[in-house]
Amino acid sequence: MAGSGTERARHWQYAELPGVDLLRARYVRKTFVRHTHENFVIAAIADGVEVFHHRGADQYAGAGALALVNPDTAHTGRAGVPEGWRYGAVYPSPEVVAGIAAETTAIRGTPGFVRPVLDDPYTVNLVHRLLRAADEGNALAADTLLRVAVTRLLRLNGGPLARREVRTAGARTAARARAVLEERMAGPPALETLAADLGTSPFALLRAFRDAYGMPPHTWLTDARVRRARRLLDAGTTPAEAAVTVGFTDQPHLNRHFSRIVGVPPGSYQRERKNVQDTRGRLVLPSDAWQNRQLTPTSAPATEDDLTRPSYATPSESGSP
């Protein structure tokens, strides 16, 4: 687990849970800059308080609560109390969540979370048990707990995500600017040049881009570079090579931004990925320790009904705004 002083973090994958990233961390001084994820964020707070800016307001998630962020939604993260916060998180892909929703809920369209914070100690416990099962190589338990946790969250706090449609001239300009930045990631144009090429002014482009993507173009570009660097690291590219490829000055430049978005340095991130690749194809046996552990009343196993009972609740019926 990567860490310094009282801060520790491990960001990894478990081969038996494809399409899911895992995180266990304790942060005190860590500040996550505005960024997005391609996957869902399901962060279960064990101790302390996390504050994250989400859709124009600060959100507070304390012990027994979950911080929930939909894909491609800009947000930040920091400690809400001097002692920081400790949490475990799972990052299931949109395809994983959609598959679970189709089997266990009545949500129509693309499923997502309605509120960014949900007080639910039961699901917090499910997430931490899922991480423990993944650590101990218990594929059956990890997969089951993932499905039960996602199903419960969608029933308590789920609904169809609003479709993003490019309608205004500003939104179309922002989309074109984003395409240019993706294509020229390693050598992007200056804001004035980009705006002129798109037939608009710098300030108009800034407003349109922020309205469309929740952050200015330079912040979005850093986020996009880290995303692409993650893919390169997953494919075996060294951190130094990945840094230059995506447009960072050098590896320390990548390290700084990568840690402020992903939560761990790129070297630690890649080592965990390599560990997963090395274990693919090997038989993973259930953990006797996990199966024999005595469960407290607050960590009682989810029942079969959590997966098989149909749900017809709408977001308003489940307490969503």
Short mmCIF file of C-alpha atoms in Angstrom, two decimals:
data_model
loop_
_atom_site.label_atom_id
_atom_site.label_comp_id
_atom_site.label_asym_id
_atom_site.label_seq_id
_atom_site.Cartn_x
_atom_site.Cartn_y
_atom_site.Cartn_z
CA MET A 1 0.00 0.00 0.00
CA ALA A 2 1.52 3.32 -1.08
CA GLY A 3 1.71 5.93 1.62
CA SER A 4 3.59 8.60 3.50
CA GLY A 5 3.32 9.11 7.25
CA THR A 6 -0.26 8.62 8.31
CA GLU A 7 -1.57 8.52 4.72
CA ARG A 8 -1.80 5.21 2.91
CA ALA A 9 -3.54 4.07 -0.25
CA ARG A 10 -3.80 1.03 -2.46
CA HIS A 11 -5.48 1.23 -5.89
CA TRP A 12 -5.79 -2.18 -7.51
CA GLN A 13 -7.83 -4.64 -9.55
CA TYR A 14 -8.96 -8.19 -8.85
CA ALA A 15 -8.85 -10.44 -11.91
CA GLU A 16 -12.15 -12.10 -10.96
CA LEU A 17 -13.98 -8.75 -11.01
CA PRO A 18 -13.45 -7.48 -14.57
CA GLY A 19 -14.44 -3.89 -15.19
CA VAL A 20 -14.00 -2.88 -11.53
CA ASP A 21 -11.24 -0.88 -9.85
CA LEU A 22 -10.70 -1.09 -6.08
CA LEU A 23 -9.28 1.35 -3.56
CA ARG A 24 -8.50 1.29 0.14
CA ALA A 25 -7.09 4.51 1.60
CA ARG A 26 -6.58 6.79 4.55
CA TYR A 27 -5.95 10.44 3.74
CA VAL A 28 -5.34 13.43 5.98
CA ARG A 29 -3.77 16.18 3.88
CA LYS A 30 -4.64 14.73 0.47
CA THR A 31 -6.58 17.04 -1.82
CA PHE A 32 -8.10 15.70 -5.02
CA VAL A 33 -8.31 18.34 -7.73
CA ARG A 34 -11.37 18.61 -9.93
CA HIS A 35 -11.49 15.51 -12.08
CA THR A 36 -13.79 12.84 -13.50
CA HIS A 37 -13.92 9.05 -13.68
CA GLU A 38 -14.94 6.85 -16.56
CA ASN A 39 -16.44 4.45 -14.01
CA PHE A 40 -18.88 4.93 -11.15
CA VAL A 41 -17.48 5.90 -7.75
CA ILE A 42 -18.86 4.04 -4.72
CA ALA A 43 -16.80 5.25 -1.73
CA ALA A 44 -17.68 3.80 1.68
CA ILE A 45 -16.49 6.02 4.53
CA ALA A 46 -15.22 4.09 7.56
CA ASP A 47 -13.87 6.95 9.70
CA GLY A 48 -13.64 10.72 9.51
CA VAL A 49 -15.30 12.94 6.92
CA GLU A 50 -14.72 13.50 3.21
CA VAL A 51 -15.82 16.72 1.54
CA PHE A 52 -16.18 16.83 -2.22
CA HIS A 53 -17.45 19.56 -4.51
CA HIS A 54 -20.13 18.13 -6.78
CA ARG A 55 -22.46 19.96 -9.14
CA GLY A 56 -21.96 23.38 -7.58
CA ALA A 57 -22.01 22.49 -3.88
CA ASP A 58 -19.84 20.91 -1.21
CA GLN A 59 -21.02 17.44 -0.14
CA TYR A 60 -20.11 15.88 3.23
CA ALA A 61 -19.80 12.13 3.72
CA GLY A 62 -19.00 10.85 7.21
CA ALA A 63 -18.59 7.43 8.76
CA GLY A 64 -21.40 5.13 7.68
CA ALA A 65 -22.12 7.11 4.51
CA LEU A 66 -21.26 6.60 0.86
CA ALA A 67 -19.97 9.16 -1.61
CA LEU A 68 -21.53 8.32 -4.97
CA VAL A 69 -20.41 9.86 -8.26
CA ASN A 70 -21.65 9.00 -11.73
CA PRO A 71 -19.23 8.58 -14.66
CA ASP A 72 -17.86 11.72 -16.31
CA THR A 73 -19.07 13.95 -13.46
CA ALA A 74 -16.56 16.54 -12.26
CA HIS A 75 -15.81 16.53 -8.53
CA THR A 76 -13.03 17.16 -6.02
CA GLY A 77 -12.11 15.60 -2.65
CA ARG A 78 -10.55 16.62 0.67
CA ALA A 79 -10.69 15.98 4.39
CA GLY A 80 -13.61 17.48 6.28
CA VAL A 81 -12.03 17.06 9.73
CA PRO A 82 -8.42 17.43 10.97
CA GLU A 83 -7.94 13.67 11.29
CA GLY A 84 -8.89 13.12 7.64
CA TRP A 85 -10.92 10.18 6.41
CA ARG A 86 -10.53 6.44 5.87
CA TYR A 87 -12.54 4.65 3.22
CA GLY A 88 -12.82 1.82 0.77
CA ALA A 89 -14.11 2.32 -2.74
CA VAL A 90 -15.16 0.33 -5.76
CA TYR A 91 -15.27 1.76 -9.27
CA PRO A 92 -17.53 -0.41 -11.45
CA SER A 93 -17.72 0.39 -15.14
CA PRO A 94 -20.97 1.67 -16.67
CA GLU A 95 -21.35 -1.72 -18.37
CA VAL A 96 -21.08 -3.58 -15.06
CA VAL A 97 -23.66 -1.33 -13.37
CA ALA A 98 -26.01 -1.48 -16.36
CA GLY A 99 -25.86 -5.29 -16.36
CA ILE A 100 -26.71 -5.49 -12.67
CA ALA A 101 -29.49 -2.91 -13.03
CA ALA A 102 -31.07 -4.82 -15.91
CA GLU A 103 -31.23 -8.00 -13.82
CA THR A 104 -32.34 -6.61 -10.47
CA THR A 105 -34.12 -3.27 -10.92
CA ALA A 106 -36.81 -1.71 -13.06
CA ILE A 107 -34.71 1.30 -14.06
CA ARG A 108 -35.16 2.15 -17.72
CA GLY A 109 -32.41 3.84 -19.67
CA THR A 110 -28.86 4.38 -18.41
CA PRO A 111 -28.78 3.76 -14.63
CA GLY A 112 -27.07 6.10 -12.21
CA PHE A 113 -27.16 7.59 -8.73
CA VAL A 114 -29.55 10.42 -7.89
CA ARG A 115 -27.92 11.86 -4.75
CA PRO A 116 -24.15 12.16 -4.20
CA VAL A 117 -24.25 11.14 -0.51
CA LEU A 118 -26.23 8.29 1.04
CA ASP A 119 -26.22 7.39 4.74
CA ASP A 120 -26.36 3.60 4.73
CA PRO A 121 -24.00 1.77 7.12
CA TYR A 122 -25.23 -1.59 5.79
CA THR A 123 -23.92 -0.93 2.27
CA VAL A 124 -20.76 0.64 3.68
CA ASN A 125 -20.14 -2.70 5.37
CA LEU A 126 -20.86 -4.58 2.13
CA VAL A 127 -18.21 -2.54 0.31
CA HIS A 128 -15.55 -3.21 2.94
CA ARG A 129 -16.38 -6.92 2.95
CA LEU A 130 -16.11 -6.91 -0.85
CA LEU A 131 -12.61 -5.41 -0.64
CA ARG A 132 -11.59 -7.96 1.99
CA ALA A 133 -12.90 -10.81 -0.14
CA ALA A 134 -10.95 -9.52 -3.15
CA ASP A 135 -7.81 -9.28 -0.99
CA GLU A 136 -8.23 -12.88 0.15
CA GLY A 137 -8.96 -14.30 -3.30
CA ASN A 138 -12.56 -15.22 -2.56
CA ALA A 139 -14.02 -14.71 -6.04
CA LEU A 140 -17.49 -16.03 -5.18
CA ALA A 141 -17.89 -13.70 -2.21
CA ALA A 142 -16.43 -10.66 -3.98
CA ASP A 143 -18.69 -11.01 -7.01
CA THR A 144 -21.77 -11.63 -4.87
CA LEU A 145 -21.09 -8.67 -2.57
CA LEU A 146 -20.53 -6.37 -5.56
CA ARG A 147 -23.89 -7.31 -7.04
CA VAL A 148 -25.74 -6.99 -3.74
CA ALA A 149 -24.15 -3.60 -2.98
CA VAL A 150 -24.85 -2.11 -6.43
CA THR A 151 -28.41 -3.47 -6.42
CA ARG A 152 -29.10 -1.98 -3.00
CA LEU A 153 -27.69 1.42 -3.96
CA LEU A 154 -29.70 1.56 -7.17
CA ARG A 155 -32.89 0.67 -5.29
CA LEU A 156 -32.27 3.23 -2.55
CA ASN A 157 -30.78 5.98 -4.68
CA GLY A 158 -30.97 5.07 -8.36
CA GLY A 159 -32.68 6.28 -11.47
CA PRO A 160 -32.07 6.85 -15.17
CA LEU A 161 -29.30 9.30 -15.99
CA ALA A 162 -30.30 12.34 -17.99
CA ARG A 163 -29.12 12.12 -21.55
CA ARG A 164 -26.61 14.78 -22.54
CA GLU A 165 -27.70 16.33 -25.79
CA VAL A 166 -25.68 18.97 -27.57
CA ARG A 167 -28.27 21.61 -28.44
CA THR A 168 -26.80 25.08 -28.09
CA ALA A 169 -24.11 26.66 -30.23
CA GLY A 170 -21.94 26.94 -27.10
CA ALA A 171 -22.26 23.24 -26.35
CA ARG A 172 -21.34 22.37 -29.92
CA THR A 173 -18.31 24.64 -29.70
CA ALA A 174 -17.25 22.98 -26.42
CA ALA A 175 -17.55 19.54 -28.01
CA ARG A 176 -15.39 20.64 -30.94
CA ALA A 177 -12.80 22.10 -28.55
CA ARG A 178 -12.72 18.86 -26.60
CA ALA A 179 -12.11 16.90 -29.82
CA VAL A 180 -9.18 19.17 -30.69
CA LEU A 181 -7.65 18.75 -27.23
CA GLU A 182 -8.02 14.97 -27.40
CA GLU A 183 -6.31 14.90 -30.80
CA ARG A 184 -3.54 17.31 -29.81
CA MET A 185 -3.11 16.20 -26.22
CA ALA A 186 0.71 16.25 -26.27
CA GLY A 187 0.86 19.69 -27.94
CA PRO A 188 -2.39 21.61 -27.34
CA PRO A 189 -2.96 25.10 -28.76
CA ALA A 190 -3.21 28.20 -26.60
CA LEU A 191 -6.72 29.23 -25.55
CA GLU A 192 -6.76 32.22 -27.89
CA THR A 193 -5.65 30.09 -30.84
CA LEU A 194 -8.16 27.38 -30.05
CA ALA A 195 -10.98 29.89 -29.76
CA ALA A 196 -10.03 31.63 -33.01
CA ASP A 197 -9.89 28.31 -34.86
CA LEU A 198 -13.41 27.57 -33.61
CA GLY A 199 -14.73 31.00 -34.52
CA THR A 200 -15.36 32.27 -31.00
CA SER A 201 -13.68 34.33 -28.28
CA PRO A 202 -11.55 32.98 -25.44
CA PHE A 203 -14.02 33.94 -22.72
CA ALA A 204 -16.98 32.57 -24.65
CA LEU A 205 -15.12 29.29 -25.09
CA LEU A 206 -14.25 29.17 -21.39
CA ARG A 207 -17.89 29.65 -20.42
CA ALA A 208 -19.17 27.09 -22.92
CA PHE A 209 -16.57 24.48 -21.95
CA ARG A 210 -17.20 24.90 -18.22
CA ASP A 211 -20.96 24.64 -18.75
CA ALA A 212 -20.55 21.45 -20.80
CA TYR A 213 -17.86 19.62 -18.82
CA GLY A 214 -17.79 21.20 -15.37
CA MET A 215 -14.23 22.54 -15.65
CA PRO A 216 -12.15 24.85 -17.87
CA PRO A 217 -10.24 23.40 -20.83
CA HIS A 218 -6.82 23.30 -19.14
CA THR A 219 -8.21 21.39 -16.13
CA TRP A 220 -10.07 19.00 -18.42
CA LEU A 221 -6.86 18.43 -20.42
CA THR A 222 -4.91 17.44 -17.29
CA ASP A 223 -7.68 15.03 -16.35
CA ALA A 224 -7.72 13.57 -19.86
CA ARG A 225 -3.93 13.17 -19.84
CA VAL A 226 -4.09 11.20 -16.60
CA ARG A 227 -6.84 8.99 -18.04
CA ARG A 228 -4.74 8.23 -21.10
CA ALA A 229 -1.66 7.67 -18.96
CA ARG A 230 -3.62 5.08 -16.97
CA ARG A 231 -4.39 3.19 -20.17
CA LEU A 232 -0.74 3.30 -21.19
CA LEU A 233 0.38 2.07 -17.77
CA ASP A 234 -2.19 -0.74 -17.96
CA ALA A 235 -0.64 -1.73 -21.30
CA GLY A 236 2.87 -1.88 -19.81
CA THR A 237 4.29 1.51 -20.82
CA THR A 238 6.73 2.86 -18.24
CA PRO A 239 5.66 5.94 -16.25
CA ALA A 240 8.44 8.02 -17.86
CA GLU A 241 7.31 7.06 -21.38
CA ALA A 242 3.64 7.57 -20.53
CA ALA A 243 4.37 11.04 -19.16
CA VAL A 244 5.94 12.28 -22.38
CA THR A 245 3.39 10.54 -24.61
CA VAL A 246 0.42 12.30 -23.03
CA GLY A 247 2.09 15.70 -22.87
CA PHE A 248 3.54 16.04 -19.38
CA THR A 249 7.03 17.51 -19.11
CA ASP A 250 8.53 14.49 -17.37
CA GLN A 251 7.71 11.72 -14.92
CA PRO A 252 7.66 13.97 -11.81
CA HIS A 253 5.10 16.15 -13.62
CA LEU A 254 2.97 13.04 -14.25
CA ASN A 255 3.50 11.83 -10.67
CA ARG A 256 2.15 15.07 -9.22
CA HIS A 257 -1.03 15.18 -11.28
CA PHE A 258 -1.60 11.42 -11.23
CA SER A 259 -1.48 11.31 -7.43
CA ARG A 260 -3.86 14.28 -7.14
CA ILE A 261 -6.45 12.54 -9.33
CA VAL A 262 -6.01 8.78 -8.86
CA GLY A 263 -4.80 8.90 -5.27
CA VAL A 264 -1.59 6.89 -5.71
CA PRO A 265 1.63 7.46 -7.72
CA PRO A 266 1.78 5.93 -11.22
CA GLY A 267 4.49 3.46 -10.20
CA SER A 268 2.36 2.00 -7.40
CA TYR A 269 -0.65 1.96 -9.72
CA GLN A 270 1.23 0.02 -12.40
CA ARG A 271 2.71 -2.50 -9.97
CA GLU A 272 -0.79 -3.45 -8.81
CA ARG A 273 -1.90 -3.83 -12.43
CA LYS A 274 1.04 -6.09 -13.13
CA ASN A 275 0.15 -8.23 -10.13
CA VAL A 276 -3.34 -8.71 -11.56
CA GLN A 277 -1.97 -9.67 -14.98
CA ASP A 278 0.39 -12.17 -13.38
CA THR A 279 -2.48 -13.91 -11.60
CA ARG A 280 -4.82 -14.17 -14.59
CA GLY A 281 -5.47 -17.75 -15.56
CA ARG A 282 -4.42 -19.13 -12.19
CA LEU A 283 -6.95 -20.89 -10.00
CA VAL A 284 -8.16 -18.65 -7.19
CA LEU A 285 -9.32 -20.66 -4.18
CA PRO A 286 -11.88 -19.39 -1.65
CA SER A 287 -10.41 -18.05 1.58
CA ASP A 288 -11.16 -20.23 4.59
CA ALA A 289 -10.33 -17.27 6.81
CA TRP A 290 -13.05 -15.18 5.14
CA GLN A 291 -15.62 -17.97 5.29
CA ASN A 292 -14.92 -18.79 8.93
CA ARG A 293 -14.85 -15.20 10.22
CA GLN A 294 -17.63 -14.52 12.73
CA LEU A 295 -19.97 -11.82 11.49
CA THR A 296 -21.36 -9.14 13.76
CA PRO A 297 -25.06 -8.18 13.53
CA THR A 298 -24.14 -5.05 11.54
CA SER A 299 -22.31 -7.16 8.97
CA ALA A 300 -24.95 -9.82 8.49
CA PRO A 301 -24.75 -11.33 5.01
CA ALA A 302 -27.14 -10.04 2.40
CA THR A 303 -30.06 -12.30 1.71
CA GLU A 304 -30.91 -13.89 -1.60
CA ASP A 305 -33.84 -11.47 -1.83
CA ASP A 306 -31.40 -8.59 -2.34
CA LEU A 307 -30.62 -9.99 -5.78
CA THR A 308 -33.82 -11.76 -6.77
CA ARG A 309 -36.62 -9.51 -5.50
CA PRO A 310 -37.81 -7.17 -8.29
CA SER A 311 -37.85 -3.47 -7.57
CA TYR A 312 -40.38 -1.07 -9.01
CA ALA A 313 -39.48 2.00 -6.95
CA THR A 314 -38.93 5.26 -8.76
CA PRO A 315 -36.30 7.74 -7.53
CA SER A 316 -38.98 9.78 -5.76
CA GLU A 317 -40.34 6.70 -3.99
CA SER A 318 -36.89 5.84 -2.67
CA GLY A 319 -36.38 9.23 -1.08
CA SER A 320 -34.53 10.90 -3.94
CA PRO A 321 -35.18 14.54 -4.71
#
